[in-house]
Coordinates of C-alpha atoms and ligand atoms in Angstrom, one line a residue:
M1 CA -200.8 -189.3 -240.5
E2 CA -197.3 -188.4 -239.1
T3 CA -195.5 -191.5 -240.2
S4 CA -197.5 -192.6 -243.2
L5 CA -195.6 -190.7 -245.8
S6 CA -192.3 -191.8 -244.5
Q7 CA -193.6 -195.4 -244.9
A8 CA -193.5 -195.0 -248.6
Y9 CA -189.7 -194.8 -248.3
T10 CA -188.9 -197.8 -246.1
D11 CA -188.3 -200.2 -249.0
T12 CA -185.1 -198.4 -250.2
H13 CA -182.0 -199.0 -248.2
I14 CA -179.2 -196.4 -248.5
P15 CA -175.9 -197.1 -246.7
P16 CA -175.1 -194.5 -244.0
H17 CA -171.9 -193.3 -245.7
Q18 CA -174.1 -192.3 -248.7
I19 CA -176.3 -190.2 -246.5
I20 CA -173.6 -188.1 -244.8
P21 CA -173.1 -184.6 -246.3
L22 CA -169.7 -183.1 -246.7
D23 CA -168.4 -181.0 -243.7
F24 CA -168.5 -177.9 -245.8
E25 CA -166.8 -175.8 -243.0
S26 CA -163.7 -177.9 -243.2
V27 CA -162.9 -177.5 -246.9
R28 CA -161.3 -174.6 -248.8
E29 CA -161.5 -176.3 -252.2
L30 CA -163.9 -178.5 -254.1
P31 CA -163.1 -182.1 -253.3
E32 CA -163.0 -184.5 -256.3
S33 CA -166.3 -186.0 -255.1
H34 CA -168.0 -182.6 -255.7
I35 CA -166.5 -181.7 -259.1
W36 CA -169.1 -182.1 -261.8
T37 CA -167.5 -182.4 -265.3
P38 CA -168.0 -181.1 -267.8
A39 CA -168.9 -178.0 -266.0
V40 CA -172.5 -177.3 -266.8
E41 CA -172.8 -174.5 -269.4
D42 CA -175.3 -171.7 -269.2
R43 CA -175.6 -172.0 -265.5
H44 CA -174.7 -168.4 -264.7
H45 CA -176.8 -165.9 -266.4
N46 CA -176.2 -164.6 -269.9
E47 CA -176.4 -160.9 -270.6
R48 CA -179.8 -161.4 -272.1
E49 CA -181.2 -162.4 -268.7
E50 CA -183.6 -159.3 -268.7
L51 CA -185.1 -160.5 -271.9
L52 CA -185.9 -164.0 -270.6
P53 CA -189.6 -164.7 -269.9
V54 CA -190.2 -165.6 -266.3
P55 CA -193.0 -167.3 -264.4
P56 CA -195.6 -164.8 -263.1
V57 CA -195.9 -163.4 -259.5
I58 CA -199.6 -163.8 -258.6
D59 CA -201.5 -161.9 -256.0
L60 CA -203.7 -164.6 -254.3
G61 CA -206.4 -162.0 -253.7
A62 CA -206.7 -160.9 -257.4
P63 CA -210.2 -161.2 -258.8
D64 CA -208.9 -163.2 -261.7
V65 CA -206.8 -165.5 -259.7
T66 CA -208.1 -168.7 -261.2
E67 CA -207.2 -167.6 -264.7
L68 CA -203.8 -166.4 -263.6
V69 CA -203.0 -169.7 -261.7
G70 CA -204.4 -171.8 -264.6
N71 CA -202.2 -170.0 -267.2
A72 CA -199.1 -170.3 -265.0
C73 CA -199.7 -174.0 -264.4
R74 CA -200.2 -174.7 -268.2
R75 CA -197.3 -172.5 -269.3
W76 CA -194.7 -173.0 -266.5
G77 CA -195.7 -175.4 -263.8
M78 CA -194.4 -172.7 -261.5
F79 CA -195.4 -169.2 -260.2
Q80 CA -194.7 -167.1 -257.2
V81 CA -197.5 -165.9 -254.8
T82 CA -197.9 -162.8 -252.8
N83 CA -200.8 -161.9 -250.4
H84 CA -200.8 -165.6 -249.3
G85 CA -201.6 -164.9 -245.6
V86 CA -198.6 -166.6 -244.2
P87 CA -197.2 -164.2 -241.5
L88 CA -193.8 -163.0 -242.5
G89 CA -192.6 -163.3 -238.9
L90 CA -193.3 -167.1 -239.1
V91 CA -191.4 -167.4 -242.3
D92 CA -188.5 -165.6 -240.7
D93 CA -188.5 -167.8 -237.7
V94 CA -188.5 -171.0 -239.9
E95 CA -185.5 -169.6 -241.8
A96 CA -183.7 -168.6 -238.5
H97 CA -184.2 -172.1 -237.1
A98 CA -183.0 -173.7 -240.3
R99 CA -179.9 -171.6 -240.2
R100 CA -179.3 -172.4 -236.5
L101 CA -179.6 -176.1 -237.4
F102 CA -177.1 -176.1 -240.3
E103 CA -174.7 -173.9 -238.4
L104 CA -174.2 -176.6 -235.8
P105 CA -170.9 -178.4 -236.0
A106 CA -170.8 -181.4 -238.3
D107 CA -170.6 -184.0 -235.5
R108 CA -173.7 -182.5 -233.9
K109 CA -175.7 -182.6 -237.1
L110 CA -174.7 -186.3 -237.6
K111 CA -176.6 -187.2 -234.4
A112 CA -179.8 -186.6 -236.3
L113 CA -178.6 -188.4 -239.4
R114 CA -181.4 -190.0 -241.6
S115 CA -181.5 -193.7 -241.1
P116 CA -180.7 -196.1 -244.0
S117 CA -184.4 -196.9 -244.6
G118 CA -185.7 -193.7 -243.2
A119 CA -187.0 -190.5 -244.8
T120 CA -186.5 -187.9 -242.0
G121 CA -183.5 -186.2 -240.5
Y122 CA -180.3 -184.8 -241.6
G123 CA -178.6 -185.9 -244.8
V124 CA -177.9 -185.5 -248.5
A125 CA -180.9 -185.1 -250.9
R126 CA -182.9 -188.1 -251.4
I127 CA -182.1 -188.1 -255.2
S128 CA -178.3 -188.2 -254.5
P129 CA -177.7 -192.0 -255.3
F130 CA -178.8 -191.3 -258.9
F131 CA -175.8 -189.1 -259.6
D132 CA -172.0 -189.9 -259.7
K133 CA -171.1 -186.7 -258.0
L134 CA -172.2 -185.2 -254.7
M135 CA -174.1 -182.0 -254.4
W136 CA -173.1 -178.8 -252.6
H137 CA -176.1 -179.2 -250.3
E138 CA -177.2 -180.6 -247.0
G139 CA -180.9 -181.1 -246.0
F140 CA -183.1 -181.9 -243.0
T141 CA -186.4 -183.6 -243.7
I142 CA -189.5 -183.4 -241.4
M143 CA -192.7 -185.5 -241.8
G144 CA -195.1 -184.7 -239.0
S145 CA -193.4 -183.9 -235.8
A146 CA -189.7 -183.1 -235.8
V147 CA -189.4 -184.0 -232.1
D148 CA -187.2 -187.2 -232.4
H149 CA -184.5 -185.7 -234.4
A150 CA -184.7 -182.3 -232.7
K151 CA -184.0 -184.0 -229.3
Q152 CA -180.9 -185.5 -230.8
L153 CA -179.7 -182.1 -231.9
W154 CA -180.7 -180.1 -228.8
P155 CA -181.5 -182.5 -226.0
H156 CA -182.5 -179.7 -223.7
R157 CA -183.9 -177.0 -226.1
Y158 CA -185.8 -178.7 -228.8
E159 CA -189.3 -177.5 -228.2
E160 CA -189.1 -174.1 -229.8
F161 CA -187.8 -175.6 -233.0
C162 CA -190.6 -178.1 -233.1
D163 CA -193.3 -175.6 -232.3
V164 CA -192.1 -173.3 -235.2
M165 CA -191.9 -176.2 -237.6
D166 CA -195.5 -177.4 -236.5
N167 CA -196.9 -174.0 -237.0
Y168 CA -195.3 -173.5 -240.4
Q169 CA -196.5 -176.8 -241.6
K170 CA -200.1 -176.1 -240.6
K171 CA -200.0 -172.8 -242.4
M172 CA -198.4 -174.4 -245.5
K173 CA -201.0 -177.1 -245.5
S174 CA -203.9 -174.7 -245.5
I175 CA -202.4 -172.5 -248.3
A176 CA -201.4 -175.5 -250.4
Y177 CA -205.0 -176.7 -250.1
K178 CA -206.3 -173.3 -251.3
I179 CA -203.9 -173.2 -254.2
L180 CA -204.9 -176.8 -255.1
L181 CA -208.6 -175.8 -255.2
I182 CA -207.8 -172.9 -257.5
A183 CA -205.8 -175.1 -259.8
L184 CA -208.6 -177.6 -260.0
K185 CA -211.0 -174.9 -260.8
A186 CA -208.8 -173.8 -263.5
L187 CA -208.9 -177.4 -264.9
G188 CA -212.7 -177.1 -265.1
V189 CA -213.4 -179.2 -262.0
D190 CA -216.8 -178.1 -260.7
E191 CA -218.2 -178.5 -257.1
E192 CA -219.8 -181.8 -257.9
D193 CA -216.6 -183.3 -259.4
E194 CA -214.8 -181.9 -256.5
E195 CA -216.8 -183.8 -254.0
K196 CA -216.1 -187.0 -255.8
I197 CA -212.3 -186.4 -255.9
S198 CA -212.2 -185.1 -252.4
S199 CA -213.9 -188.0 -250.8
S200 CA -211.2 -190.2 -252.2
M201 CA -208.1 -188.1 -251.6
L202 CA -207.9 -184.4 -251.7
Y203 CA -209.3 -183.3 -248.3
E204 CA -207.0 -185.6 -246.6
S205 CA -203.4 -184.7 -247.2
N206 CA -199.9 -185.6 -246.4
G207 CA -197.0 -183.2 -246.2
A208 CA -193.3 -183.0 -245.7
L209 CA -191.0 -180.2 -244.9
Q210 CA -187.5 -179.9 -246.2
L211 CA -184.9 -177.5 -244.9
N212 CA -182.2 -177.0 -247.5
S213 CA -178.7 -175.4 -247.0
Y214 CA -176.3 -174.5 -249.8
P215 CA -173.1 -173.0 -248.3
S216 CA -171.1 -170.6 -250.3
C217 CA -168.9 -172.6 -252.6
P218 CA -165.2 -172.1 -253.5
N219 CA -165.7 -173.1 -257.2
P220 CA -169.3 -172.7 -258.0
R221 CA -168.9 -173.2 -261.8
Q222 CA -167.9 -176.8 -261.2
A223 CA -170.4 -177.6 -258.5
V224 CA -174.1 -178.3 -258.4
G225 CA -176.3 -177.3 -255.5
L226 CA -179.3 -179.5 -256.2
A227 CA -179.3 -181.7 -259.3
P228 CA -182.1 -181.2 -261.9
H229 CA -185.3 -182.9 -260.9
T230 CA -189.1 -182.6 -260.7
D231 CA -190.8 -182.9 -257.3
T232 CA -192.9 -185.9 -256.7
Q233 CA -195.9 -184.7 -254.8
L234 CA -198.9 -182.5 -256.1
L235 CA -197.3 -179.1 -255.3
T236 CA -194.4 -177.6 -253.4
I237 CA -194.3 -174.3 -251.7
L238 CA -190.8 -172.9 -251.3
H239 CA -189.4 -170.0 -249.3
Q240 CA -185.9 -168.9 -250.4
N241 CA -183.7 -166.5 -248.3
N242 CA -182.3 -163.6 -250.2
T243 CA -179.7 -165.6 -252.1
N244 CA -180.0 -166.6 -255.8
G245 CA -179.7 -170.2 -257.0
L246 CA -183.0 -171.7 -258.1
Q247 CA -183.4 -172.2 -261.9
I248 CA -186.1 -173.9 -264.0
F249 CA -185.7 -175.5 -267.4
Q250 CA -187.8 -174.5 -270.3
Q251 CA -187.7 -176.3 -273.7
G252 CA -186.3 -173.9 -276.3
I253 CA -185.1 -171.4 -273.8
G254 CA -182.8 -173.2 -271.3
W255 CA -182.2 -172.5 -267.6
I256 CA -184.1 -169.5 -266.2
P257 CA -183.3 -168.1 -262.8
I258 CA -186.1 -167.6 -260.3
P259 CA -184.9 -164.7 -258.1
P260 CA -186.1 -164.5 -254.5
I261 CA -188.8 -161.9 -254.0
P262 CA -189.1 -160.7 -250.3
G263 CA -192.3 -161.9 -248.9
A264 CA -193.3 -164.1 -251.9
L265 CA -193.5 -167.9 -251.9
V266 CA -192.6 -170.0 -254.9
V267 CA -195.2 -172.6 -255.9
N268 CA -194.1 -175.5 -258.2
L269 CA -196.1 -178.4 -259.6
G270 CA -194.9 -182.0 -259.1
D271 CA -195.4 -185.3 -260.8
L272 CA -198.7 -186.1 -259.1
M273 CA -200.2 -182.9 -260.5
H274 CA -198.9 -183.8 -263.8
I275 CA -200.7 -187.1 -263.7
L276 CA -204.0 -185.7 -262.1
S277 CA -204.2 -182.9 -264.8
N278 CA -203.4 -185.4 -267.6
A279 CA -200.4 -183.3 -268.5
C280 CA -202.5 -180.2 -269.0
F281 CA -200.3 -178.8 -266.2
H282 CA -196.6 -179.5 -266.0
A283 CA -194.3 -180.7 -263.3
V284 CA -191.4 -178.2 -263.6
Y285 CA -187.8 -179.4 -264.0
H286 CA -185.6 -177.4 -261.7
R287 CA -182.1 -177.3 -260.0
V288 CA -180.1 -175.1 -257.7
V289 CA -176.6 -173.6 -258.6
P290 CA -174.2 -172.6 -255.9
N291 CA -172.4 -169.3 -255.6
D292 CA -169.1 -168.1 -253.9
T293 CA -170.4 -165.3 -251.8
S294 CA -173.5 -166.2 -249.7
H295 CA -175.2 -169.0 -248.0
R296 CA -178.6 -170.0 -249.5
F297 CA -181.2 -171.4 -247.2
T298 CA -184.6 -172.6 -248.4
V299 CA -187.6 -174.3 -246.9
G300 CA -189.9 -176.5 -249.1
Y301 CA -193.3 -177.8 -248.1
F302 CA -194.4 -180.9 -250.2
Y303 CA -198.2 -181.4 -250.4
G304 CA -199.8 -184.5 -251.6
P305 CA -202.6 -187.0 -250.9
P306 CA -202.3 -189.8 -248.3
I307 CA -200.0 -192.6 -249.6
E308 CA -202.8 -195.1 -250.1
A309 CA -204.8 -192.7 -252.3
V310 CA -205.2 -193.4 -256.0
V311 CA -204.1 -190.7 -258.4
A312 CA -205.3 -190.8 -262.0
P313 CA -206.1 -188.3 -264.7
L314 CA -209.3 -186.5 -263.8
A315 CA -212.3 -188.3 -265.3
K316 CA -213.5 -185.2 -267.1
L317 CA -210.3 -184.7 -269.1
P318 CA -210.3 -186.5 -272.4
S319 CA -208.0 -189.5 -273.3
P320 CA -206.1 -190.4 -270.2
R321 CA -202.3 -190.4 -270.8
F322 CA -201.4 -192.1 -267.5
R323 CA -202.6 -195.2 -265.7
A324 CA -203.9 -194.9 -262.1
V325 CA -201.3 -195.3 -259.4
T326 CA -201.4 -195.1 -255.6
V327 CA -199.1 -192.5 -254.2
K328 CA -197.1 -195.1 -252.5
E329 CA -196.7 -197.1 -255.7
Y330 CA -195.6 -193.9 -257.6
I331 CA -193.0 -193.0 -254.9
G332 CA -191.7 -196.6 -255.3
I333 CA -191.3 -196.2 -259.0
K334 CA -189.6 -192.8 -258.6
N335 CA -187.2 -194.2 -256.0
K336 CA -186.0 -196.7 -258.6
H337 CA -186.4 -194.8 -261.9
L338 CA -186.3 -191.1 -261.0
E339 CA -186.9 -189.2 -264.2
K340 CA -188.3 -192.1 -266.2
S341 CA -191.2 -192.5 -263.8
L342 CA -193.9 -190.5 -265.6
S343 CA -193.2 -192.3 -268.9
L344 CA -193.3 -195.7 -267.1
I345 CA -196.9 -195.1 -266.1
G346 CA -197.8 -193.7 -269.5
I347 CA -200.5 -195.3 -271.6
Ligands
J5X1 C1 -192.1 -185.8 -249.7 C2 -190.9 -185.8 -250.2 C3 -190.5 -185.1 -251.4 C4 -189.0 -185.3 -251.5 C5 -188.8 -186.7 -250.9 C6 -189.7 -186.5 -249.6 C7 -188.9 -185.7 -248.6 C8 -187.8 -184.8 -249.3 C9 -188.2 -184.2 -250.6 C10 -187.0 -183.9 -251.5 C11 -186.4 -182.5 -251.2 C12 -185.2 -182.2 -252.1 C13 -185.5 -182.6 -253.6 C14 -186.1 -184.0 -253.7 C15 -186.3 -184.4 -255.1 C16 -185.4 -184.9 -252.8 O1 -184.4 -185.5 -253.1 O2 -185.9 -184.9 -251.4 C17 -187.5 -183.9 -252.9 C18 -188.4 -185.2 -252.9 C19 -189.3 -185.3 -254.0 O3 -190.0 -184.4 -254.4 O4 -189.4 -186.4 -254.5
AKG2 O1 -183.7 -174.9 -252.6 C1 -184.2 -174.7 -253.6 O2 -184.3 -173.6 -254.2 C2 -185.0 -175.8 -254.3 C3 -185.2 -176.9 -253.4 C4 -185.9 -178.1 -254.1 O3 -186.0 -178.1 -255.3 C5 -186.5 -179.1 -253.3 O4 -186.4 -179.1 -252.0 O5 -187.2 -179.9 -253.9
FE2_3 FE1 -187.4 -179.6 -255.9

């Protein structure tokens, strides 16, 4: 299980110089490589921000949780959850270890650089090659155990990091599964259907953990933290430290900030959920904008079926809009075509 998701990425080869993030500590101004022009409009909030509609915050223990989750998935493709059962101490530990990693000097972090055909380790975001300019961001990707890269960073003290990441992934996997079952129920999947789907893909899962760092930025209006994208897997569970930056795009409204709420986790739907739900639910288009005062850290858990599993619109939903794909095949399409991927498998 550990390596299987990373195997879906071995076909793309990215030269090492395109994987190395900027040494943010060493710069006082935006380098040309990081200036996005024209500066993206409407990125910092307009005065009408209080009037903007926002995705709901859902108490996972609420009696009408299925309806609440279903509505949020149809309307937004995103919501925040409270009462999720993940101990806050564990979330704090993960954040502290992410901070400790990114605060290492650049030459130490490069010891754990992602390899050209690899998926895990330190580096720029996977989607970077699709954009001319670089992002104000550095990431660290874990699939299964983090031990190999952690040893490169801390040859003598890697165990605590690995234990915390393992525990967090276990917790994330179980709440992601719970949320998936609620979402399926909201789609009208009953227990019998569930057995059919689950035998093929849903009880077995695959996950990845992504630590993200967005240092404070000398000229945030001309920089991009993480370029707009949808996530690929079924769903993502995101912890954000107390620093703003995440925004989602809504047709007819524009970019809407998703403020961090202490103790809450952000859930967003990815492309595979869009396919499975036959576009009843939406993969949410989102981005991160930097700021000039504080350092944003986030931890994302990406949850999906094993890479050999076939994903197709649920049989009970009328007129399928997508052809069936294996997870591996879809990741391959996305690695080549990014945003066009969903339309490429449309029927
Ligand atoms: C399991 C995943 C999900 C990945 C790829 C792989 C590990 C890292 C994830 C991210 C994290 C940052 C945004 C994104 C778009 C990226 O560039 O890397 C994500 C991507 C995806 O959702 O496709
Ligand atoms: O850091 C964030 O707020 C968003 C991260 C994200 O979109 C991702 O890791 O896919
Ligand atoms: Fe994302």
